[in-house]
Coordinates of N, CA and C in Angstrom, one line a residue:
X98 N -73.0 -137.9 -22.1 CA -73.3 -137.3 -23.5 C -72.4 -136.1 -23.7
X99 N -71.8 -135.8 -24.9 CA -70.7 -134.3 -25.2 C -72.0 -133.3 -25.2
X100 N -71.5 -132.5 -24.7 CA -72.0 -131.4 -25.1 C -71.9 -130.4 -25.9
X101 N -72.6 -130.3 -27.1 CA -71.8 -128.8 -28.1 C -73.2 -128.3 -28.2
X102 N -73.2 -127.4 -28.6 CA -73.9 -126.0 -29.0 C -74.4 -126.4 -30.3
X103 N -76.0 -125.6 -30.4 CA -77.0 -125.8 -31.1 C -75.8 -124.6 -32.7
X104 N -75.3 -123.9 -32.1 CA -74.7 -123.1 -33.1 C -73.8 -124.5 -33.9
X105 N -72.6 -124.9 -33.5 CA -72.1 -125.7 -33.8 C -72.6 -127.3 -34.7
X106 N -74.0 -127.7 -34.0 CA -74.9 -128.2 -34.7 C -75.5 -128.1 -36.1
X107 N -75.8 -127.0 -36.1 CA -76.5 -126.2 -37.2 C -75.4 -126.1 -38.5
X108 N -74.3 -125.6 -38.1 CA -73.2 -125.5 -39.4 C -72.9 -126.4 -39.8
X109 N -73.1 -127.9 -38.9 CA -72.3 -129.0 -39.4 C -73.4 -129.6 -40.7
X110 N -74.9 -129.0 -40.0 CA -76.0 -129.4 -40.6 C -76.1 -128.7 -42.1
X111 N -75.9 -127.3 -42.3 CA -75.8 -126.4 -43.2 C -75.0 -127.1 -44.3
X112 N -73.8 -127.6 -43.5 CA -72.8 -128.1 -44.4 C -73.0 -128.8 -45.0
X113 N -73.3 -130.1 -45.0 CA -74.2 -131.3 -45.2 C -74.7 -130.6 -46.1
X114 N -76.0 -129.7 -46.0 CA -76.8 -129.5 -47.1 C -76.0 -128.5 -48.5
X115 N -75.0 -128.1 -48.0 CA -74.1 -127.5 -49.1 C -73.4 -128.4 -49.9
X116 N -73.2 -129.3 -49.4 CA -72.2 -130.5 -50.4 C -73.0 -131.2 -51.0
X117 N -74.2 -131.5 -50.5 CA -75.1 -132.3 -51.5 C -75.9 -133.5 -50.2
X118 N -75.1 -134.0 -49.8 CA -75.3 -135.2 -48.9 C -77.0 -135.0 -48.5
X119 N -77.4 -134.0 -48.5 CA -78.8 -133.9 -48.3 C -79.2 -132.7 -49.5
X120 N -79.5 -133.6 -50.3 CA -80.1 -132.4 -51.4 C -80.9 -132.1 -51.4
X121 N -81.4 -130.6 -52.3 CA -83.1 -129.8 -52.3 C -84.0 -130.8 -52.1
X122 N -85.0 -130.7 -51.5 CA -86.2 -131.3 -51.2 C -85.8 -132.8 -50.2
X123 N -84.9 -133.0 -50.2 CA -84.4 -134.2 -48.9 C -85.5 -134.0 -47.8
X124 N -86.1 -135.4 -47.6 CA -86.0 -135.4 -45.8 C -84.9 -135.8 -45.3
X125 N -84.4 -134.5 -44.4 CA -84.1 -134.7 -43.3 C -84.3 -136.1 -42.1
X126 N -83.3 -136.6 -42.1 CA -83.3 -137.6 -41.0 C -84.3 -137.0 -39.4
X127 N -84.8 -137.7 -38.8 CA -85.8 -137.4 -37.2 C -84.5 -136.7 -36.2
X128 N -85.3 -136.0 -35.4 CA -84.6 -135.3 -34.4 C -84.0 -136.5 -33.5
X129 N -84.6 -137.1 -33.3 CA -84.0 -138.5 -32.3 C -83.0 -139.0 -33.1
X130 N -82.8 -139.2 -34.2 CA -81.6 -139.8 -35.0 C -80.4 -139.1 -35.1
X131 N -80.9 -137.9 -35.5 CA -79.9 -136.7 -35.6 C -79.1 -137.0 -33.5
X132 N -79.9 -136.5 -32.9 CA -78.8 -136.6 -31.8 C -78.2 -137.5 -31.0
X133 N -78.7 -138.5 -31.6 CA -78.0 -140.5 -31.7 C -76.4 -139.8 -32.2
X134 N -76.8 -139.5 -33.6 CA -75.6 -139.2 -34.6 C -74.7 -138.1 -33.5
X135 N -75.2 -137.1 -33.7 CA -74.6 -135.9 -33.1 C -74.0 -135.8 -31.8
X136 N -74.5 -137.0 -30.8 CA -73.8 -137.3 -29.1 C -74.5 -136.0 -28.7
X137 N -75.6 -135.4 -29.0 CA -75.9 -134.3 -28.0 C -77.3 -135.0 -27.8
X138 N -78.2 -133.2 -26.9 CA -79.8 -133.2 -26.6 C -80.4 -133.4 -27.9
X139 N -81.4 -133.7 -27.3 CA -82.7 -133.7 -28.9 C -83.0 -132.1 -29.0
X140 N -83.3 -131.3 -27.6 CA -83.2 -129.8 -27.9 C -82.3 -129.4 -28.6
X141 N -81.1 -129.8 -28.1 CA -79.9 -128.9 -29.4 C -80.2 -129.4 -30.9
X142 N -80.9 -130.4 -31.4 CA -80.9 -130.3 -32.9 C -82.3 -129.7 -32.9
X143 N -83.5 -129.8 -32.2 CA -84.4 -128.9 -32.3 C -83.8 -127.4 -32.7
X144 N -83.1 -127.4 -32.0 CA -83.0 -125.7 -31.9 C -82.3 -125.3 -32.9
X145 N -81.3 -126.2 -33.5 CA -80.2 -126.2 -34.6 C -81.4 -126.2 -36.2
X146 N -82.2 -127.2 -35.4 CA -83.0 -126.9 -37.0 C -84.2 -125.8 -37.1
X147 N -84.6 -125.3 -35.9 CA -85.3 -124.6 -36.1 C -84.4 -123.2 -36.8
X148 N -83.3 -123.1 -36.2 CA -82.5 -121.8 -36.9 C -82.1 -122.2 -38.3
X149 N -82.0 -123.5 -39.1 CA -81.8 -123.4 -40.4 C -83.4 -123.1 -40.9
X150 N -84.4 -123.4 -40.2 CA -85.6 -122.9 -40.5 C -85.9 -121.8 -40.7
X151 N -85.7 -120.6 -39.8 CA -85.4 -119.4 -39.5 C -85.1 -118.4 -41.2
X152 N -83.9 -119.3 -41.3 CA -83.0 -118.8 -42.2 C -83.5 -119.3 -44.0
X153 N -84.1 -119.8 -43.7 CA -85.4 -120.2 -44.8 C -84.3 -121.7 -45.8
X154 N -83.8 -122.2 -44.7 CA -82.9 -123.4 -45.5 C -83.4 -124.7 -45.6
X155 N -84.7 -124.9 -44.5 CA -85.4 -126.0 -44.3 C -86.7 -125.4 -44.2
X156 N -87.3 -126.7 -44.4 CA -89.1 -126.5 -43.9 C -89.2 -127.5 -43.2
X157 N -89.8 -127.1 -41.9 CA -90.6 -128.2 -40.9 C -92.1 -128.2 -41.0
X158 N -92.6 -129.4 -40.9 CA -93.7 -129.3 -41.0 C -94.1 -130.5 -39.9
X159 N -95.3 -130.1 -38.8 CA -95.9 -131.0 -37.9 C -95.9 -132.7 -38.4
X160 N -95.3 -133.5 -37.6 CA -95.8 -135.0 -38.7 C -95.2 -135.3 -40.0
X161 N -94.6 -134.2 -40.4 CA -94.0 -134.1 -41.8 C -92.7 -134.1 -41.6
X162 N -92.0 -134.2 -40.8 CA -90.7 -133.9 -40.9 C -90.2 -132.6 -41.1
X163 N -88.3 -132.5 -42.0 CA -87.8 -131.4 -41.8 C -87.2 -132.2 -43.4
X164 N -87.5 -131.0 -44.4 CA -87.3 -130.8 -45.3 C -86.2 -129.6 -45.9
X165 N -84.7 -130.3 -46.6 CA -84.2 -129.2 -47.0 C -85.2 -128.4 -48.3
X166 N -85.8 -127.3 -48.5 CA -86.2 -126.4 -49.3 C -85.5 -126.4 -51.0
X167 N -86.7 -126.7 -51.6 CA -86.9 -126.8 -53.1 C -85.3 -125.4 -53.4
X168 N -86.2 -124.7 -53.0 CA -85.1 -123.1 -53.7 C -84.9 -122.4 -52.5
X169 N -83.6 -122.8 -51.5 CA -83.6 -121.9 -50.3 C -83.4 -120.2 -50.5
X170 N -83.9 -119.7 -49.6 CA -84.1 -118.4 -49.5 C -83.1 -117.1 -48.8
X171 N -82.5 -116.5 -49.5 CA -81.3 -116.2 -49.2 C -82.1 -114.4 -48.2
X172 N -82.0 -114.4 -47.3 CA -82.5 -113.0 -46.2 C -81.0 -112.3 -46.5
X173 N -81.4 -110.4 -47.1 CA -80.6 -109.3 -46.8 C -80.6 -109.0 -45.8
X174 N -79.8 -108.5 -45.3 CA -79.6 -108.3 -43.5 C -78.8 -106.3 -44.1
X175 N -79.8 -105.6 -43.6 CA -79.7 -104.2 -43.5 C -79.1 -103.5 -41.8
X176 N -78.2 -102.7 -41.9 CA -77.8 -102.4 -40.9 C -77.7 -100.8 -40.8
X177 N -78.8 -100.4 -39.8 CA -78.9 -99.1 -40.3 C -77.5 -98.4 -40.0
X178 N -77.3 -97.3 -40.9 CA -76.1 -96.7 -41.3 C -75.6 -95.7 -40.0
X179 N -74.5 -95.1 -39.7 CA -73.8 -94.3 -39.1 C -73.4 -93.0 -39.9
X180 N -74.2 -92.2 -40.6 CA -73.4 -91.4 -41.5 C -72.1 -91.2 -41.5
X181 N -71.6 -90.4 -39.8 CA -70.5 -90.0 -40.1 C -69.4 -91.1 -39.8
X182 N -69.7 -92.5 -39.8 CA -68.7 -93.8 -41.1 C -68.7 -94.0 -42.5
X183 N -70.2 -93.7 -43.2 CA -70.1 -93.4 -44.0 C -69.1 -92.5 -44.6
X184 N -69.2 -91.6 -44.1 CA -68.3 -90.7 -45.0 C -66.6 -90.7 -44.5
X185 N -66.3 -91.6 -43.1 CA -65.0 -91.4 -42.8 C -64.5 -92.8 -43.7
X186 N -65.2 -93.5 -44.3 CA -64.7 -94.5 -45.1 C -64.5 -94.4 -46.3
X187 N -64.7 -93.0 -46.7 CA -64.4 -92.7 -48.0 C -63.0 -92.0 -47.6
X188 N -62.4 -91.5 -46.7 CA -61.4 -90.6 -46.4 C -61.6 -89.5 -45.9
X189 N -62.8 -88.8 -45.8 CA -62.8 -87.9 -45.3 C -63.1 -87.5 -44.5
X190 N -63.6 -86.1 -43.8 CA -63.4 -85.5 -42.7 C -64.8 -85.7 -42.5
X191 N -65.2 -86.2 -41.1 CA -67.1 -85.8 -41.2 C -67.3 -84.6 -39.8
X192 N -67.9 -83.8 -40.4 CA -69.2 -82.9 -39.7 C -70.6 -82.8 -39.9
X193 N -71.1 -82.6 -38.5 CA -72.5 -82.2 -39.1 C -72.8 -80.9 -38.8
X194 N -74.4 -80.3 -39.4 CA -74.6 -78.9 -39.1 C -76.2 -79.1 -38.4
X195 N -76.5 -79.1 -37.4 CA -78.0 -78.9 -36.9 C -78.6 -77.8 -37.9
X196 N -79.6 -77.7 -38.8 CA -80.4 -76.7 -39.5 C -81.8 -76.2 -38.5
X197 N -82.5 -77.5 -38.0 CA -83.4 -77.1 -38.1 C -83.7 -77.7 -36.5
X198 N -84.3 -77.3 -35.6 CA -84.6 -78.1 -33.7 C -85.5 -77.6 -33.5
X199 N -86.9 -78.4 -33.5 CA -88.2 -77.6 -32.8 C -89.1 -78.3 -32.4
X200 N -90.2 -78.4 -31.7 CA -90.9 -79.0 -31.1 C -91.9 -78.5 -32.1
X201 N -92.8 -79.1 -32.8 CA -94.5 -79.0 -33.6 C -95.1 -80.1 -34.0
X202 N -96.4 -79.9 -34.0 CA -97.5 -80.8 -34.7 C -97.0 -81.1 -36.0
X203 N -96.5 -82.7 -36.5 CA -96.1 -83.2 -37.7 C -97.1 -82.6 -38.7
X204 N -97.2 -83.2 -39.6 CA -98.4 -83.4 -40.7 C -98.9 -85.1 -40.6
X205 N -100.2 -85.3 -41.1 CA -100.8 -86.3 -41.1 C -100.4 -87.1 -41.3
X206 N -99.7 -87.8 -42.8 CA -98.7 -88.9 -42.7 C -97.8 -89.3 -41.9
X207 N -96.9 -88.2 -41.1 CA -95.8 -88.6 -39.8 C -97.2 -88.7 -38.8
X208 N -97.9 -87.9 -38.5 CA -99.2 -88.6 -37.4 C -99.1 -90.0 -37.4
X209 N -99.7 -90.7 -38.4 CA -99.9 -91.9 -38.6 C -98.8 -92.9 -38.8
X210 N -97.8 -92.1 -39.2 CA -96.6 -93.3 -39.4 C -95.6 -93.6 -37.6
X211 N -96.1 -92.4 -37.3 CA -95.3 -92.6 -35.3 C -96.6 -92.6 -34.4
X212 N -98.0 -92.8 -35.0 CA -98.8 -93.6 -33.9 C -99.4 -92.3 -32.8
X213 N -99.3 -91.0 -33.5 CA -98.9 -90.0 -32.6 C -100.8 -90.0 -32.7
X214 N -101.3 -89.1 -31.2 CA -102.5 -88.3 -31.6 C -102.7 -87.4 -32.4
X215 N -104.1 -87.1 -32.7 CA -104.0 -85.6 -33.3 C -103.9 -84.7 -32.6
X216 N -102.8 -83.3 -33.2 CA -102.5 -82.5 -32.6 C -101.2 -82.4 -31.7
X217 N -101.1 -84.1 -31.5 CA -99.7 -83.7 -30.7 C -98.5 -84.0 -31.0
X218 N -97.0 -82.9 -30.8 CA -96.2 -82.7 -31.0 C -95.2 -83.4 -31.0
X219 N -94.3 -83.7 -32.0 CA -93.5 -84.6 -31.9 C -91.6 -83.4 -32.4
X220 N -90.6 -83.9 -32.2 CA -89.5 -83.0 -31.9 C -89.0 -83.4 -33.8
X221 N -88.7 -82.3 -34.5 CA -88.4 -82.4 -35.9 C -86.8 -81.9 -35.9
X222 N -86.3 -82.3 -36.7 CA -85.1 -82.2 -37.0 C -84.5 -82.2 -38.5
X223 N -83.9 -81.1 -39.0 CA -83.0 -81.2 -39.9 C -81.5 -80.8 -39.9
X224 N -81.0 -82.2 -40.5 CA -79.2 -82.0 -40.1 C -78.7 -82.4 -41.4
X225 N -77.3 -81.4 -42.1 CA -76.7 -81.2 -42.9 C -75.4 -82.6 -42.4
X226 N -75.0 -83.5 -43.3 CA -74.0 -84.3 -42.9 C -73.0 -83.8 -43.9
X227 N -71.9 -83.8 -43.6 CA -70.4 -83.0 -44.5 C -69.4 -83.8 -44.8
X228 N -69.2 -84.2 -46.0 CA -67.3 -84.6 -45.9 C -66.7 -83.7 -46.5
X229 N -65.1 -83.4 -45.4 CA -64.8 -82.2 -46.2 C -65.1 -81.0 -46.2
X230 N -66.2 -80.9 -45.2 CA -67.0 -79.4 -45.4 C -67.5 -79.5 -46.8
X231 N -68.4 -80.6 -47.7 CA -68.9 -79.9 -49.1 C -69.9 -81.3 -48.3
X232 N -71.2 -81.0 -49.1 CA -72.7 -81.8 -48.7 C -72.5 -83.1 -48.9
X233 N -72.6 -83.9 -48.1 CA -72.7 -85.4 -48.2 C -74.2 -85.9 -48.4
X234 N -75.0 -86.1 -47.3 CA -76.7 -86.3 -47.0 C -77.3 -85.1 -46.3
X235 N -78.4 -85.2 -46.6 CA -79.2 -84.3 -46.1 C -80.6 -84.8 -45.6
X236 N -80.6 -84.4 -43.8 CA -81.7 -85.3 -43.1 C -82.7 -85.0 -42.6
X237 N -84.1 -85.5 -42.9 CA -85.2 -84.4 -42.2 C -85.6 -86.0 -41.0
X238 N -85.7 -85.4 -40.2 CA -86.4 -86.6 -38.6 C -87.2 -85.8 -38.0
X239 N -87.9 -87.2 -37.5 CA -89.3 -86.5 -36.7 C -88.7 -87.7 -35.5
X240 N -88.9 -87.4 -34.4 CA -88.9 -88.2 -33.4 C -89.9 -88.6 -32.5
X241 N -90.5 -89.3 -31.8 CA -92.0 -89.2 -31.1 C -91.2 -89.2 -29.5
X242 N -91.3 -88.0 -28.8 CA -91.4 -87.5 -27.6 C -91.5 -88.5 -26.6
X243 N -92.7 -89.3 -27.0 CA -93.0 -90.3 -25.4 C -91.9 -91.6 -25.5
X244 N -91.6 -91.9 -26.7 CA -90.6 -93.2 -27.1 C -89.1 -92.8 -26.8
X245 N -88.5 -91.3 -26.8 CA -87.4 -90.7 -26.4 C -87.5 -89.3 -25.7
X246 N -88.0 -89.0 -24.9 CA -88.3 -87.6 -23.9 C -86.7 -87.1 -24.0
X247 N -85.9 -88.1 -24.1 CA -84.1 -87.4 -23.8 C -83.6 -87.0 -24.5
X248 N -84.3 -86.9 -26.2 CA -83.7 -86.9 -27.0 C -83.6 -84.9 -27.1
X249 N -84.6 -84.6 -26.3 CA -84.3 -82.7 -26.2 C -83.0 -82.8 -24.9
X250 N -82.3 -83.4 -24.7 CA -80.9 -83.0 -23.9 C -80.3 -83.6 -24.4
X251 N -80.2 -84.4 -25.1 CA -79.5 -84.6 -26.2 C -77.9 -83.8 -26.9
X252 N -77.0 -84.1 -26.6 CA -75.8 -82.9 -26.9 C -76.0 -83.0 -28.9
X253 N -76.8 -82.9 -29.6 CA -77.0 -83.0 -31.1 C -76.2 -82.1 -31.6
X254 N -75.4 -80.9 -31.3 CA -74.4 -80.3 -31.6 C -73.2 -81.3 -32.2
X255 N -72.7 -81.9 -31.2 CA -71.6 -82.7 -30.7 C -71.8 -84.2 -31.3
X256 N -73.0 -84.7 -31.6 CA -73.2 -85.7 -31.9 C -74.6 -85.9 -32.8
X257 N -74.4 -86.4 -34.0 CA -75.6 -86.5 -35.2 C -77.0 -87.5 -34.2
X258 N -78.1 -86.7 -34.6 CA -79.0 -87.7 -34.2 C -79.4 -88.8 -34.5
X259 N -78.6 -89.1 -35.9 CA -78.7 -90.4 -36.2 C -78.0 -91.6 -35.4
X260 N -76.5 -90.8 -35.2 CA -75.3 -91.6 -34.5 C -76.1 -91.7 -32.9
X261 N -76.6 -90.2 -32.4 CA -76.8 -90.5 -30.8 C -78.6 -91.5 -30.6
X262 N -79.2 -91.7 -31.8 CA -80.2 -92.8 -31.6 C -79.9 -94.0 -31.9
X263 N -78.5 -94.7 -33.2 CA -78.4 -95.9 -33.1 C -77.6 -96.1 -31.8
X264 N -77.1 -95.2 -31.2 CA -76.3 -95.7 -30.2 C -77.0 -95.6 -28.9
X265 N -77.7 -94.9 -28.9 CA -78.5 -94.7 -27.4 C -80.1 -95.5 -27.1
X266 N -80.7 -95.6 -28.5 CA -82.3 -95.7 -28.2 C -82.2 -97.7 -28.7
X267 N -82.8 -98.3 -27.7 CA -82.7 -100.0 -28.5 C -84.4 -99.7 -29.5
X268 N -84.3 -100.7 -30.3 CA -85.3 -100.8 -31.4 C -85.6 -102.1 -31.5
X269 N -86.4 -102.8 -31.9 CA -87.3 -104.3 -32.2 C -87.2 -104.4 -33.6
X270 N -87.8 -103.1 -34.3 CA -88.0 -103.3 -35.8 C -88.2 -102.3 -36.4
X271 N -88.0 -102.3 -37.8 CA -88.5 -100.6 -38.7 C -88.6 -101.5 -39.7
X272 N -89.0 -100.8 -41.0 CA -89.3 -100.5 -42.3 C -88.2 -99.3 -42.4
X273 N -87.7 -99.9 -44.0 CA -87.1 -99.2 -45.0 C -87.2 -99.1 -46.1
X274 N -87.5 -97.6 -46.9 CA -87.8 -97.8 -48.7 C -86.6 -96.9 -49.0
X275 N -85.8 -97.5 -50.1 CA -84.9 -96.9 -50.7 C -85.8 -96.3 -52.3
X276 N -85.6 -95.5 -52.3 CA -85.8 -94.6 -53.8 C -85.2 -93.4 -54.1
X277 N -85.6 -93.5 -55.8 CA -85.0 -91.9 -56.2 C -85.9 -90.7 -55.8
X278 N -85.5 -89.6 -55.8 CA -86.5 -88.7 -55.8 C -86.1 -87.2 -56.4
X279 N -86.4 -86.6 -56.8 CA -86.4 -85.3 -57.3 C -86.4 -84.2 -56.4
X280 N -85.4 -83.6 -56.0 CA -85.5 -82.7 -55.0 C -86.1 -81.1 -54.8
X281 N -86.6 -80.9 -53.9 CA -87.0 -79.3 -54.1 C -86.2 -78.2 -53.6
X282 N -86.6 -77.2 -53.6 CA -85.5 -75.9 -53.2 C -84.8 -76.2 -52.0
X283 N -85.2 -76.9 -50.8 CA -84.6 -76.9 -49.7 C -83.8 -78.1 -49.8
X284 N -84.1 -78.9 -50.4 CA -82.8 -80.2 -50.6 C -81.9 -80.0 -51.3
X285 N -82.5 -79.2 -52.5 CA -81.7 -78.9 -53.6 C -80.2 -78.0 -52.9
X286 N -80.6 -76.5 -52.6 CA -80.2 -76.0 -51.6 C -78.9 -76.6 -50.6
X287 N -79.4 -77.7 -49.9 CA -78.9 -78.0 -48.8 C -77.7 -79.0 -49.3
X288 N -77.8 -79.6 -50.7 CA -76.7 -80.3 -51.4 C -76.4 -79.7 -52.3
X289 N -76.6 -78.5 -52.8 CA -75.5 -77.9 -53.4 C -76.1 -78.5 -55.3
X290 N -76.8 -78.8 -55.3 CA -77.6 -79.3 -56.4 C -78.7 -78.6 -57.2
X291 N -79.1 -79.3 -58.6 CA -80.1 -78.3 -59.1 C -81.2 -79.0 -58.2
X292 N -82.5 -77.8 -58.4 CA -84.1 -77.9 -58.1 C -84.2 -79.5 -59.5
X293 N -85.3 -80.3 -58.6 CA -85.9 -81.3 -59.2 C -84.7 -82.8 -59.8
X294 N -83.4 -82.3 -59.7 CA -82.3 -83.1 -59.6 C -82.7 -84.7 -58.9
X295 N -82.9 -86.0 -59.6 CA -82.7 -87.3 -58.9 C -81.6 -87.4 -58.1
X296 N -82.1 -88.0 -56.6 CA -80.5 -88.2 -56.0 C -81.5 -89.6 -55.2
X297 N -80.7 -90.6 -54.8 CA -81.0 -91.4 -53.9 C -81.2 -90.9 -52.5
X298 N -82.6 -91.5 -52.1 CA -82.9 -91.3 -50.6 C -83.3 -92.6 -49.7
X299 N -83.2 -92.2 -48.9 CA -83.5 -93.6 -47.9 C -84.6 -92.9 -47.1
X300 N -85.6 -93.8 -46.8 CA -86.5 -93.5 -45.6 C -86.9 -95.0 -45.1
X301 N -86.6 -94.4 -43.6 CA -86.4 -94.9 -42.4 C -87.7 -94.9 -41.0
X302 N -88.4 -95.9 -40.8 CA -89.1 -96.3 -39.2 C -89.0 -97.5 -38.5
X303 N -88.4 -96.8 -37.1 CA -87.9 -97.6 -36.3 C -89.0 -97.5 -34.8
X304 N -89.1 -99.0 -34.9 CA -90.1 -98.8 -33.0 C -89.5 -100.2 -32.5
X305 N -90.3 -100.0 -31.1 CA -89.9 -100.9 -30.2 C -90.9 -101.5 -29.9
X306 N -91.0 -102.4 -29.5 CA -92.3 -103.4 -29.3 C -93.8 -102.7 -30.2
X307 N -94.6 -102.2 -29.5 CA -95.6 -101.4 -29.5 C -95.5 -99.9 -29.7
X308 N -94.1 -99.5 -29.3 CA -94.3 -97.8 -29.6 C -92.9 -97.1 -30.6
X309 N -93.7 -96.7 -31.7 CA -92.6 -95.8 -32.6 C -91.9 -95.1 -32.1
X310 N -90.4 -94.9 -32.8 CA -89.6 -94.2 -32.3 C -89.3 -93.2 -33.1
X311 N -88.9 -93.3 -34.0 CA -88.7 -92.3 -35.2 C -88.7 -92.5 -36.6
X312 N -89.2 -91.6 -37.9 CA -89.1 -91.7 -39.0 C -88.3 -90.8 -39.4
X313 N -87.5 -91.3 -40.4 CA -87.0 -90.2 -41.1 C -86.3 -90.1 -42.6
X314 N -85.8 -89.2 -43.5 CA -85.7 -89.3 -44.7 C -84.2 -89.2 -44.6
X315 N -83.5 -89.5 -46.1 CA -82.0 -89.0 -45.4 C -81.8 -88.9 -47.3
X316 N -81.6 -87.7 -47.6 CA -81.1 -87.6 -49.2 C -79.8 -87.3 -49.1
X317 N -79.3 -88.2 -50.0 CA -77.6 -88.2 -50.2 C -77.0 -87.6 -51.8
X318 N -76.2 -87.1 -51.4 CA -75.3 -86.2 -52.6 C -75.6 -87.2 -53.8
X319 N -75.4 -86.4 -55.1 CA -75.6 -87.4 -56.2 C -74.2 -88.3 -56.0
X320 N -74.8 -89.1 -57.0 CA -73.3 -90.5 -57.3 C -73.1 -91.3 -55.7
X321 N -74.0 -91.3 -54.7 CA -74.0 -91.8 -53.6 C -74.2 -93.5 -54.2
X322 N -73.8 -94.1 -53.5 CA -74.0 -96.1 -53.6 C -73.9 -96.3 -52.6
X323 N -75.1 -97.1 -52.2 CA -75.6 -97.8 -50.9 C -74.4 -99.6 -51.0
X324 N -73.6 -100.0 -50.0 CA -73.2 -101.3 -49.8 C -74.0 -101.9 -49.4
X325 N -74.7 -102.7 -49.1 CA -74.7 -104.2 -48.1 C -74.4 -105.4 -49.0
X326 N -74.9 -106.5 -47.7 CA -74.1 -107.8 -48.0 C -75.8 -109.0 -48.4
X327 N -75.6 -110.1 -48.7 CA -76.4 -110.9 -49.0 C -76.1 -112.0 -47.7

């Protein structure tokens, strides 16, 4: 029997359903048929179809077969940001400025959003991101202590905490809300902007299996535009 890969499988399968050969709402031909056709395992089309499943391109159903999908479902794929690429893809120069490094008791909402006890302290952070030396983003983070203890040796001078947690801490999953918001003296302030001024913000939580790792806010200069892909 050849051997090919459930990846290789799957495209040829995708394909098919892109040209028509299997249109919206089709059954799908049986797993046993499919790998008659295909010279491979019945696992590799299992696995091939469970990933167009995945991908919301098919529906399987027990006893029911595998159906291409009435109106397939197209998944945004978000990749949290690196500021300072952000801003070196525009051309410019990136620095950051540490504002703010301390160890305190959050407020209630970050209590509850990083899983923390009451009363206990979690490491806060505010960092100025720069192109050019003039305000790019402006970032308030809370970090939870027991999910990153290393993050106080940390060289955060030398390296944005954003940049030294996507690169150092692994993560399972977060939540993201993008919105506008109205800034107050200290944002305003810190981008060079009026008080109560709309700018786009991102807020950000990230954990790992069962334990949070960090939340945080990130306001960006006005006329900022977020890319991703579909």
């Amino acid at each position: 029997m050849i051997k090919k890969s459930h990846h290789t499988v799957r495209q040829s399968m995708q394909d098919r359903i892109e040209v028509g050969e299997w249109p919206l709402g089709a059954l799908i031909p049986g797993e046993i048929e499919l790998a008659s056709e295909y010279g491979c395992a019945r696992t590799t089309i299992n696995r091939a179809l469970q990933a167009l499943a995945d991908a919301g391109v098919v529906v399987r159903k027990r006893k029911g077969g595998t159906r291409v999908c009435e109106m397939p479902v197209r998944h945004a794929k978000f990749t949290i940001s690196i500021v300072r690429e952000q801003v070196e893809a525009t051309g410019c120069q990136y620095r950051h400025s540490v504002l703010t490094s301390m160890l305190k008791i959050p407020p209630a909402p970050i209590v509850t959003r990083l899983g923390l006890k009451s009363g206990e302290k979690a490491f806060y952070l505010e960092t100025l991101h720069l192109a050019d030396d003039r305000p790019f983003a402006f970032e308030e983070r809370w970090v939870n202590l027991k999910a990153v203890p290393n993050i106080l040796t940390a060289p955060l001078d030398d390296i944005s905490a954003n940049e030294w947690l996507v690169k150092t801490v692994p993560f399972s999953s977060g939540d993201v809300i993008f919105s506008a918001m109205n800034v107050d003296q200290k944002v305003a302030t810190s981008l060079e902007t009026a008080i109560g001024k709309a700018i786009f913000v991102v807020k950000r939580t990230t954990w790992y299996k069962e334990e949070f790792i960090t939340t945080m806010k990130l306001f960006y200069k006005e006329g900022f535009q977020l890319y991703t892909r579909l």
